[in-house]
């Protein structure tokens, strides 16, 4: 008997439990998932008459009751779920992902809660997972090489596998694995070219057999044999079959004479691998006598036996094998292991069909195949065809999963014999099977009843990437389009599809409603612009606009829809003007290439004086451009003078700052250095800089969250590379005013909000899914209040906090700057004030280790100087310590000096490579030329002053003339400068930090591999030898 906990009785009509009160304590809560991962099998969780399935949407598992249209979301994975399986009784569900921080989770399908979780235990995550028929054991195949097959007893408290075996590289990437449905000690896996059979027990570990299957096996070429897809065991425990891409089935059988095997001993009751551990009801994690096991692993080939043995460190007995199992082991396992039932050979090659078999499974005494034509075939154990269904037409079959029927279940509805098909056998009895679920690679899911004649389409989702989505401006509707040109319109309140349409097969790249939702603008990858009816999704144009020459990335309407603008992939902007008395809805005004890099944001606004429309774009070229719409005419689009808004970092996104917060009109940008910046919309002057969210990657989109209830509170929603979050306004740099959740582990393509700000919707691009989040801004307010008032949140951003060395040094420097400002040579009584003049800010910043550019200094001074001008009409001339701390935290680099930035600078500016180290180096002449010619130019005096400060030299620069200063600089700089000498000799960085930087750079240049990895200590030794060599050469 299995030691897995018994499942509670299943209700006939399960109802979802009431949400936990903790669900209401989340700022962003997952509500619904649109779309599925079509590459992951769909599992049938139905029991008797229930209608429940499981599918994957990005990193979220979805329990979907298709009879009541309800979803229960299983949230726990950091990466996209890569594989899944379910127990025979539909109680236990196993999901696994691949990537950093990978996990394996066992879920209870009734409660939707995890019962067991394994953290970061596989190489790169799981490639395949299977669960035994008794629900006790889990088998996994790791993703990255060397590939490892592991067996887990998930009901135990141990977080280590019972046993594992490392697979050879020549086995290729094993991507499918399955237990024997009658014996949990036997498994089969396959890659596209190699089938592996496994025999295992906790004492002796795993024995792996790799029978030969080549062109010589059946005297057939690889083209005729095809590539392997899936494998399964037949009811006869000595036989197994493997499907191929050419419609063939390979029959395997053990090398012994099957007649010599006592088949009675191999019955299901006699071959259960059970432990005699005492367990209480449910899942008792406190196992007695449990310990981790490293098994003795063996890999046996069909010819020569190759054994890779490791010491069995089982210090405590974990399980006892029954007496009948012992007899089987004695009969079938001798010293050389060649008499195992898993030591198989390819016996026969069958060809039941011509098309590729994509799915191979069993139920009762039937063998079922699904092929690339969408046809389902049923065979008996002798592989004789009994029935097939070809009228489903869902596309290539991805999965077939059957309903579990309990022995005490009595159907409430009987199947009429007239609805049943006759078998293809001579007797031609009526053919009946349990209900089953099929899914296809076209993202369709269907439910087939036992009669097999009718199919119920459960879902027909997107089978390609989704990059464009938009919400209705005043109704609960969501529209999105995929890369196959398919549009879907949903009512997200009732979770019902309203309309689906395909106007063209070209990818949809952008969508936008006009201000009153009278039309929907659609941008395509080929540059076409279409205007459609918002409900039927049918075109309202005689022909689409074809003025753009590349993909349309952004579409925007003006506030009154009088203007329509598009931003294209080739850095151009196209503008259209509305026609009120013409058949053509809009007239094309012109195109303008206002940027030489990607356009990050484009939006309309209104002028302050007369509320006239204005169009603004911001690009990766650090330029803000504004178009003069009033003066523009047909084929004459006029661009105002562009403004450069950043010096070194890249603006990633922008939007209008809510007008209710300040009296001024501001543009808000977020840049690549994790900073928010506010620019006056008229003068384009930077008025404020604050620290933005630092959630792994810079912000890629920001928008104001609509508010319908409380107009006095304002929030932003944003997206990063893989996260979506909220930001509380006004901006202060307080880290407790922001939060984010992982939405799509690979990449978030876009995010939009509902018209009332209650929901956020995000698309994942290649994962073909859209997640719906419920927004609770009250919790964000509570989080901000709990973070502390005044400077308490900012102290936590300083190293060591308020009691740390940085804060104490800041206090000392703050008062020392007063002495410096008043004059260090004075001997009269000093007046110590709690403020310093604005002119001292740059000196204190540099003393703290932050070296701003001249433009950054100007922005800091302007921020403080004009901070109260609108309210009081006066300038601020001084700053106190509290405001200075905020200024320092908001302006300094978010993560300090990045070694990759240093290396990239040397890569770009370097003249050549060092002959010994092959590292880029810069000559002294070139470095001086760059410093004095590009960027913020430096004079000879400024260079000499910097060198004196860096090298701690006591030189009087004021007494030097230009020639003396130039000579001084050249005498203090080496002829050639490398990254290491620059950090050690000029920046005077600590040696430990230099070594860490160099090691980081080395990893950037040479990704770590299994065979070429060098430890950090080894790198230190090499660097030390290089330093000694240079020193000896110099002496």
Coordinates of N, CA and C in Angstrom, one line a residue, residues 828-1013:
X828 N 38.2 84.8 15.1 CA 37.2 85.3 15.9 C 36.1 84.2 16.2
X829 N 35.1 84.6 17.0 CA 34.1 83.7 17.4 C 33.2 83.3 16.2
X830 N 33.0 81.9 16.0 CA 32.2 81.4 14.9 C 30.8 81.3 15.3
X831 N 29.9 81.5 14.3 CA 28.5 81.2 14.5 C 28.1 79.9 13.8
X832 N 27.8 78.9 14.6 CA 27.4 77.6 14.1 C 25.9 77.6 13.8
X833 N 25.5 77.4 12.6 CA 24.1 77.4 12.2 C 23.7 76.1 11.7
X834 N 22.4 75.8 11.8 CA 21.9 74.5 11.3 C 21.8 74.4 9.8
X835 N 22.3 75.4 9.1 CA 22.2 75.4 7.6 C 23.5 75.7 7.0
X836 N 23.6 75.4 5.7 CA 24.8 75.8 4.9 C 24.3 76.5 3.7
X837 N 25.1 77.4 3.1 CA 24.7 78.0 1.8 C 24.7 77.0 0.7
X838 N 23.9 77.2 -0.4 CA 23.8 76.3 -1.5 C 25.2 76.1 -2.2
X839 N 26.0 77.1 -2.1 CA 27.3 77.0 -2.8 C 28.2 75.9 -2.2
X840 N 27.9 75.5 -1.0 CA 28.7 74.5 -0.3 C 28.2 73.0 -0.6
X841 N 27.1 72.9 -1.2 CA 26.6 71.5 -1.5 C 27.5 70.7 -2.3
X842 N 28.1 71.2 -3.4 CA 29.0 70.3 -4.2 C 30.2 69.8 -3.4
X843 N 30.8 70.7 -2.6 CA 31.9 70.3 -1.8 C 31.6 69.2 -0.8
X844 N 30.5 69.3 -0.1 CA 30.1 68.2 0.8 C 29.8 66.9 0.1
X845 N 29.1 67.0 -1.1 CA 28.8 65.8 -1.9 C 30.1 65.1 -2.2
X846 N 31.1 65.9 -2.7 CA 32.4 65.2 -3.1 C 33.1 64.6 -1.9
X847 N 33.0 65.3 -0.8 CA 33.6 64.8 0.4 C 33.0 63.5 0.9
X848 N 31.7 63.3 0.5 CA 31.0 62.0 0.9 C 31.3 60.9 -0.2
X849 N 32.0 61.2 -1.2 CA 32.3 60.2 -2.2 C 31.5 60.2 -3.4
X850 N 30.6 61.2 -3.5 CA 29.8 61.3 -4.7 C 30.3 62.5 -5.5
X851 N 30.7 62.2 -6.8 CA 31.3 63.3 -7.6 C 30.4 63.6 -8.8
X852 N 29.5 64.5 -8.5 CA 28.5 64.9 -9.6 C 29.2 65.7 -10.7
X853 N 28.6 65.6 -11.9 CA 29.0 66.5 -13.0 C 28.5 67.9 -12.8
X854 N 29.0 68.8 -13.6 CA 28.6 70.2 -13.5 C 27.1 70.3 -13.7
X855 N 26.6 69.6 -14.7 CA 25.1 69.6 -14.9 C 24.3 69.1 -13.7
X856 N 24.8 68.0 -13.1 CA 24.1 67.5 -12.0 C 24.2 68.4 -10.8
X857 N 25.3 69.2 -10.7 CA 25.4 70.2 -9.6 C 24.3 71.3 -9.8
X858 N 24.2 71.7 -11.1 CA 23.3 72.7 -11.4 C 21.8 72.2 -11.1
X859 N 21.5 71.0 -11.4 CA 20.2 70.5 -11.1 C 19.9 70.4 -9.6
X860 N 21.0 70.0 -8.8 CA 20.8 70.0 -7.4 C 20.5 71.4 -6.8
X861 N 21.3 72.3 -7.3 CA 21.1 73.7 -6.8 C 19.7 74.3 -7.2
X862 N 19.3 74.0 -8.4 CA 18.0 74.5 -8.9 C 16.9 73.8 -8.1
X863 N 17.1 72.6 -7.8 CA 16.0 71.9 -7.0 C 15.8 72.5 -5.7
X864 N 16.8 72.9 -5.0 CA 16.7 73.5 -3.7 C 16.3 75.0 -3.9
X865 N 16.9 75.6 -4.8 CA 16.6 77.1 -5.0 C 15.2 77.4 -5.3
X866 N 14.6 76.6 -6.2 CA 13.2 76.9 -6.6 C 12.1 76.0 -5.9
X867 N 12.5 75.4 -4.8 CA 11.6 74.5 -4.2 C 10.4 75.2 -3.6
X868 N 10.5 76.5 -3.2 CA 9.4 77.2 -2.6 C 9.0 78.4 -3.4
X869 N 9.5 78.5 -4.7 CA 9.3 79.7 -5.4 C 7.8 79.9 -5.8
X870 N 7.1 78.8 -6.2 CA 5.7 78.9 -6.6 C 4.8 79.3 -5.5
X871 N 5.1 78.8 -4.3 CA 4.3 79.1 -3.1 C 4.6 80.5 -2.5
X872 N 5.9 80.8 -2.4 CA 6.2 82.1 -1.7 C 6.9 83.1 -2.6
X873 N 7.2 82.8 -3.8 CA 7.8 83.8 -4.7 C 9.2 84.2 -4.3
X874 N 9.8 83.3 -3.5 CA 11.2 83.6 -3.0 C 12.1 82.4 -3.3
X875 N 13.4 82.7 -3.4 CA 14.4 81.6 -3.6 C 14.9 81.1 -2.3
X876 N 15.2 79.9 -2.3 CA 15.9 79.2 -1.1 C 17.4 79.3 -1.3
X877 N 18.1 79.9 -0.3 CA 19.5 80.1 -0.4 C 20.3 79.2 0.5
X878 N 19.7 78.5 1.4 CA 20.4 77.7 2.4 C 19.6 76.3 2.5
X879 N 20.3 75.4 3.0 CA 19.8 74.0 3.2 C 20.2 73.5 4.5
X880 N 19.3 72.8 5.2 CA 19.6 72.2 6.5 C 20.0 70.8 6.3
X881 N 20.4 70.2 7.4 CA 21.0 68.8 7.4 C 19.9 67.8 6.9
X882 N 18.7 67.9 7.4 CA 17.6 67.0 7.0 C 17.4 67.0 5.5
X883 N 17.2 68.2 5.0 CA 17.0 68.3 3.5 C 18.2 67.9 2.7
X884 N 19.4 68.1 3.3 CA 20.6 67.7 2.6 C 20.7 66.1 2.5
X885 N 20.3 65.5 3.6 CA 20.3 64.0 3.6 C 19.4 63.5 2.5
X886 N 18.2 64.0 2.4 CA 17.3 63.6 1.3 C 17.9 63.9 -0.1
X887 N 18.6 65.1 -0.2 CA 19.2 65.5 -1.5 C 20.3 64.5 -1.8
X888 N 21.1 64.1 -0.9 CA 22.2 63.2 -1.1 C 21.7 61.8 -1.5
X889 N 20.7 61.3 -0.8 CA 20.2 60.0 -1.1 C 19.6 59.9 -2.5
X890 N 18.8 61.0 -2.8 CA 18.1 61.0 -4.1 C 19.0 61.2 -5.3
X891 N 20.1 61.9 -5.1 CA 21.0 62.2 -6.3 C 22.2 61.3 -6.5
X892 N 22.7 60.7 -5.4 CA 23.8 59.8 -5.5 C 23.5 58.6 -6.4
X893 N 24.4 57.9 -7.0 CA 24.1 56.7 -7.7 C 23.4 55.6 -6.9
X894 N 22.4 55.0 -7.4 CA 21.6 54.0 -6.6 C 22.4 52.8 -6.2
X895 N 23.4 52.4 -7.0 CA 24.2 51.2 -6.6 C 25.7 51.4 -6.6
X896 N 26.1 52.7 -6.5 CA 27.5 53.0 -6.5 C 28.2 52.7 -7.8
X897 N 29.5 52.5 -7.7 CA 30.3 52.3 -9.0 C 30.1 50.9 -9.5
X898 N 29.8 50.9 -10.8 CA 29.5 49.6 -11.4 C 30.8 49.1 -12.2
X899 N 31.4 48.0 -11.8 CA 32.6 47.6 -12.6 C 32.4 47.4 -14.1
X900 N 31.2 47.0 -14.4 CA 30.9 46.8 -15.9 C 31.0 48.2 -16.6
X901 N 30.5 49.3 -15.9 CA 30.6 50.6 -16.6 C 32.1 51.0 -16.8
X902 N 32.9 50.7 -15.8 CA 34.3 51.0 -16.0 C 34.9 50.2 -17.2
X903 N 34.6 49.0 -17.2 CA 35.2 48.1 -18.3 C 34.7 48.6 -19.6
X904 N 33.4 48.9 -19.7 CA 32.8 49.4 -21.0 C 33.5 50.7 -21.4
X905 N 33.8 51.6 -20.5 CA 34.5 52.8 -20.8 C 35.9 52.5 -21.4
X906 N 36.6 51.6 -20.9 CA 37.9 51.2 -21.4 C 37.7 50.5 -22.8
X907 N 36.7 49.7 -22.9 CA 36.5 49.0 -24.2 C 36.2 50.1 -25.3
X908 N 35.5 51.1 -25.0 CA 35.1 52.1 -26.0 C 36.3 53.1 -26.3
X909 N 36.9 53.5 -25.2 CA 37.9 54.6 -25.3 C 39.3 54.0 -25.5
X910 N 39.5 52.7 -25.3 CA 40.9 52.2 -25.4 C 41.5 52.3 -26.7
X911 N 42.8 52.5 -26.8 CA 43.5 52.6 -28.1 C 43.8 51.3 -28.6
X912 N 44.3 50.4 -27.7 CA 44.7 49.0 -28.2 C 44.6 48.1 -27.0
X913 N 45.0 46.9 -27.2 CA 45.1 45.9 -26.1 C 46.5 45.7 -25.6
X914 N 46.6 45.5 -24.3 CA 47.9 45.3 -23.7 C 48.5 44.0 -24.2
X915 N 49.7 44.0 -24.6 CA 50.3 42.8 -25.2 C 50.4 41.6 -24.3
X916 N 50.5 41.9 -23.0 CA 50.6 40.8 -22.0 C 49.3 40.3 -21.5
X917 N 48.4 41.2 -21.1 CA 47.2 40.8 -20.4 C 46.0 40.8 -21.4
X918 N 46.2 41.4 -22.6 CA 45.1 41.5 -23.6 C 43.9 42.3 -23.1
X919 N 44.2 43.2 -22.1 CA 43.2 44.1 -21.6 C 43.3 45.5 -22.3
X920 N 42.1 46.1 -22.5 CA 42.2 47.4 -23.2 C 42.9 48.5 -22.4
X921 N 43.7 49.3 -23.0 CA 44.4 50.4 -22.4 C 44.3 51.7 -23.1
X922 N 44.5 52.8 -22.4 CA 44.4 54.1 -22.9 C 45.7 54.8 -22.7
X923 N 46.2 55.4 -23.8 CA 47.5 56.2 -23.7 C 47.2 57.5 -23.0
X924 N 48.3 58.0 -22.4 CA 48.1 59.3 -21.6 C 47.7 60.4 -22.5
X925 N 48.2 60.5 -23.7 CA 47.8 61.6 -24.6 C 46.4 61.5 -25.0
X926 N 45.9 60.3 -25.3 CA 44.5 60.1 -25.6 C 43.5 60.5 -24.5
X927 N 43.9 60.1 -23.3 CA 43.1 60.4 -22.1 C 43.0 61.9 -21.9
X928 N 44.1 62.6 -22.0 CA 44.1 64.0 -21.8 C 43.3 64.7 -22.9
X929 N 43.4 64.2 -24.1 CA 42.6 64.8 -25.2 C 41.1 64.6 -25.0
X930 N 40.7 63.4 -24.5 CA 39.3 63.2 -24.3 C 38.7 64.0 -23.2
X931 N 39.5 64.2 -22.1 CA 39.0 65.0 -21.0 C 38.9 66.5 -21.3
X932 N 39.8 66.9 -22.2 CA 39.8 68.4 -22.5 C 39.0 68.7 -23.8
X933 N 38.4 67.7 -24.4 CA 37.7 68.0 -25.7 C 36.2 67.6 -25.6
X934 N 35.9 66.5 -25.0 CA 34.5 66.0 -25.0 C 33.9 66.2 -23.6
X935 N 32.5 66.1 -23.6 CA 31.8 66.2 -22.4 C 32.0 67.6 -21.8
X936 N 32.1 67.6 -20.4 CA 32.3 68.8 -19.7 C 33.9 69.1 -19.7
X937 N 34.3 70.0 -20.5 CA 35.7 70.2 -20.8 C 36.4 70.6 -19.5
X938 N 37.7 70.1 -19.3 CA 38.5 70.3 -18.2 C 39.7 71.1 -18.7
X939 N 40.1 72.1 -17.9 CA 41.3 72.9 -18.3 C 42.5 72.2 -17.6
X940 N 43.7 72.7 -17.9 CA 44.9 72.2 -17.3 C 44.9 72.3 -15.8
X941 N 44.4 73.5 -15.4 CA 44.3 73.8 -13.9 C 43.4 72.8 -13.2
X942 N 42.2 72.5 -13.8 CA 41.3 71.6 -13.2 C 41.8 70.2 -13.2
X943 N 42.5 69.8 -14.3 CA 43.2 68.4 -14.3 C 44.2 68.3 -13.2
X944 N 45.0 69.4 -13.1 CA 46.1 69.3 -12.1 C 45.5 69.3 -10.7
X945 N 44.4 70.1 -10.4 CA 43.8 70.1 -9.1 C 43.2 68.7 -8.8
X946 N 42.6 68.1 -9.8 CA 42.0 66.7 -9.6 C 43.1 65.7 -9.2
X947 N 44.2 65.8 -9.9 CA 45.3 64.8 -9.7 C 45.9 65.0 -8.3
X948 N 46.0 66.3 -7.9 CA 46.5 66.6 -6.5 C 45.6 65.9 -5.5
X949 N 44.3 66.0 -5.7 CA 43.3 65.5 -4.7 C 43.3 64.0 -4.8
X950 N 43.4 63.4 -6.0 CA 43.4 61.9 -6.1 C 44.6 61.3 -5.5
X951 N 45.8 61.9 -5.8 CA 47.1 61.3 -5.4 C 47.6 61.9 -4.1
X952 N 46.7 62.8 -3.5 CA 47.1 63.4 -2.2 C 48.4 64.1 -2.2
X953 N 48.6 64.9 -3.2 CA 49.8 65.7 -3.4 C 49.7 67.1 -2.9
X954 N 50.7 67.6 -2.3 CA 50.7 69.0 -1.7 C 51.3 69.9 -2.7
X955 N 50.6 70.3 -3.7 CA 51.1 71.2 -4.7 C 50.2 72.4 -4.8
X956 N 50.8 73.6 -5.0 CA 50.1 74.8 -5.1 C 49.7 75.1 -6.5
X957 N 48.6 74.7 -6.9 CA 48.1 74.9 -8.3 C 48.0 76.3 -8.7
X958 N 47.7 77.2 -7.7 CA 47.4 78.6 -8.1 C 48.6 79.3 -8.6
X959 N 49.8 78.8 -8.2 CA 51.1 79.5 -8.6 C 51.5 79.0 -10.0
X960 N 50.9 78.0 -10.6 CA 51.3 77.5 -11.9 C 50.7 78.2 -13.0
X961 N 51.4 78.3 -14.1 CA 50.8 78.8 -15.3 C 50.3 77.6 -16.1
X962 N 49.8 77.9 -17.3 CA 49.2 76.8 -18.1 C 50.2 75.8 -18.5
X963 N 51.5 76.2 -18.9 CA 52.5 75.2 -19.3 C 52.9 74.4 -18.1
X964 N 53.1 75.0 -16.9 CA 53.5 74.3 -15.7 C 52.4 73.3 -15.3
X965 N 51.1 73.7 -15.4 CA 50.0 72.8 -15.1 C 50.0 71.6 -16.0
X966 N 50.2 71.9 -17.3 CA 50.2 70.8 -18.3 C 51.4 69.8 -18.1
X967 N 52.5 70.4 -17.7 CA 53.7 69.5 -17.5 C 53.5 68.7 -16.2
X968 N 52.9 69.3 -15.2 CA 52.6 68.6 -14.0 C 51.7 67.4 -14.2
X969 N 50.6 67.6 -15.0 CA 49.7 66.5 -15.3 C 50.4 65.4 -16.0
X970 N 51.2 65.7 -17.0 CA 51.8 64.6 -17.8 C 52.8 63.9 -17.0
X971 N 53.5 64.6 -16.0 CA 54.5 63.9 -15.2 C 53.8 62.9 -14.2
X972 N 52.6 63.2 -13.8 CA 51.9 62.3 -12.8 C 51.1 61.2 -13.4
X973 N 50.9 61.2 -14.7 CA 50.1 60.2 -15.3 C 51.0 59.2 -16.0
X974 N 50.8 57.9 -15.9 CA 51.6 56.9 -16.6 C 51.4 56.9 -18.1
X975 N 52.3 56.4 -18.9 CA 52.2 56.5 -20.3 C 51.0 55.7 -20.8
X976 N 50.7 54.6 -20.2 CA 49.5 53.8 -20.6 C 48.7 53.4 -19.3
X977 N 47.4 53.5 -19.5 CA 46.6 53.2 -18.3 C 45.6 52.1 -18.7
X978 N 45.6 51.1 -17.8 CA 44.7 50.0 -17.9 C 43.6 50.1 -16.8
X979 N 42.6 49.3 -16.9 CA 41.5 49.3 -15.9 C 42.1 49.1 -14.5
X980 N 43.0 48.2 -14.3 CA 43.6 47.9 -13.0 C 44.4 49.0 -12.5
X981 N 45.3 49.6 -13.4 CA 46.1 50.7 -12.9 C 45.3 51.9 -12.6
X982 N 44.2 52.1 -13.4 CA 43.3 53.3 -13.2 C 42.7 53.2 -11.8
X983 N 42.2 52.0 -11.4 CA 41.6 51.8 -10.0 C 42.6 51.9 -8.9
X984 N 43.8 51.3 -9.1 CA 44.8 51.2 -8.1 C 45.6 52.5 -7.9
X985 N 46.0 53.1 -9.0 CA 47.0 54.2 -8.9 C 46.3 55.6 -8.9
X986 N 45.2 55.7 -9.6 CA 44.5 57.0 -9.7 C 43.3 57.1 -8.8
X987 N 42.4 56.1 -8.8 CA 41.3 56.2 -7.9 C 41.6 55.8 -6.4
X988 N 42.8 55.1 -6.3 CA 43.2 54.6 -4.9 C 42.2 53.8 -4.2
X989 N 41.6 52.9 -5.0 CA 40.6 52.0 -4.4 C 41.3 50.9 -3.6
X990 N 40.6 50.5 -2.5 CA 41.2 49.4 -1.7 C 41.4 48.1 -2.6
X991 N 42.5 47.4 -2.2 CA 42.9 46.3 -3.1 C 41.8 45.2 -3.1
X992 N 41.1 45.0 -2.0 CA 40.1 44.0 -2.0 C 39.0 44.4 -3.0
X993 N 38.6 45.7 -3.1 CA 37.6 46.1 -4.0 C 38.1 46.0 -5.4
X994 N 39.3 46.3 -5.6 CA 39.9 46.2 -7.0 C 39.8 44.7 -7.5
X995 N 40.2 43.8 -6.6 CA 40.1 42.4 -7.0 C 38.7 41.9 -7.3
X996 N 37.8 42.4 -6.5 CA 36.4 42.0 -6.8 C 35.9 42.6 -8.1
X997 N 36.3 43.9 -8.4 CA 35.9 44.5 -9.7 C 36.5 43.7 -10.8
X998 N 37.8 43.4 -10.7 CA 38.4 42.6 -11.8 C 37.8 41.3 -12.0
X999 N 37.4 40.6 -10.9 CA 36.8 39.3 -11.1 C 35.4 39.4 -11.7
X1000 N 34.7 40.5 -11.4 CA 33.4 40.7 -12.0 C 33.6 41.0 -13.5
X1001 N 34.6 41.8 -13.8 CA 34.8 42.0 -15.3 C 35.2 40.8 -16.0
X1002 N 36.0 39.9 -15.3 CA 36.4 38.7 -16.0 C 35.1 37.8 -16.2
X1003 N 34.2 37.8 -15.3 CA 33.0 37.0 -15.5 C 32.1 37.6 -16.7
X1004 N 32.2 38.9 -16.8 CA 31.4 39.5 -18.0 C 32.1 39.1 -19.3
X1005 N 33.4 39.0 -19.3 CA 34.1 38.6 -20.5 C 34.0 37.1 -20.8
X1006 N 34.1 36.3 -19.8 CA 34.1 34.9 -19.9 C 33.0 34.3 -19.0
X1007 N 31.9 34.0 -19.6 CA 30.8 33.3 -18.8 C 31.3 32.0 -18.2
X1008 N 30.9 31.8 -16.9 CA 31.4 30.6 -16.2 C 30.8 29.4 -16.9
X1009 N 31.7 28.4 -17.1 CA 31.3 27.1 -17.6 C 31.8 26.0 -16.7
X1010 N 31.3 24.8 -16.9 CA 31.7 23.8 -15.9 C 33.2 23.4 -16.1
X1011 N 33.7 23.5 -17.3 CA 35.1 23.1 -17.5 C 36.1 24.2 -17.3
X1012 N 35.7 25.5 -17.4 CA 36.7 26.6 -17.5 C 36.6 27.5 -16.3
X1013 N 35.8 27.1 -15.3 CA 35.6 28.0 -14.1 C 36.8 28.1 -13.3

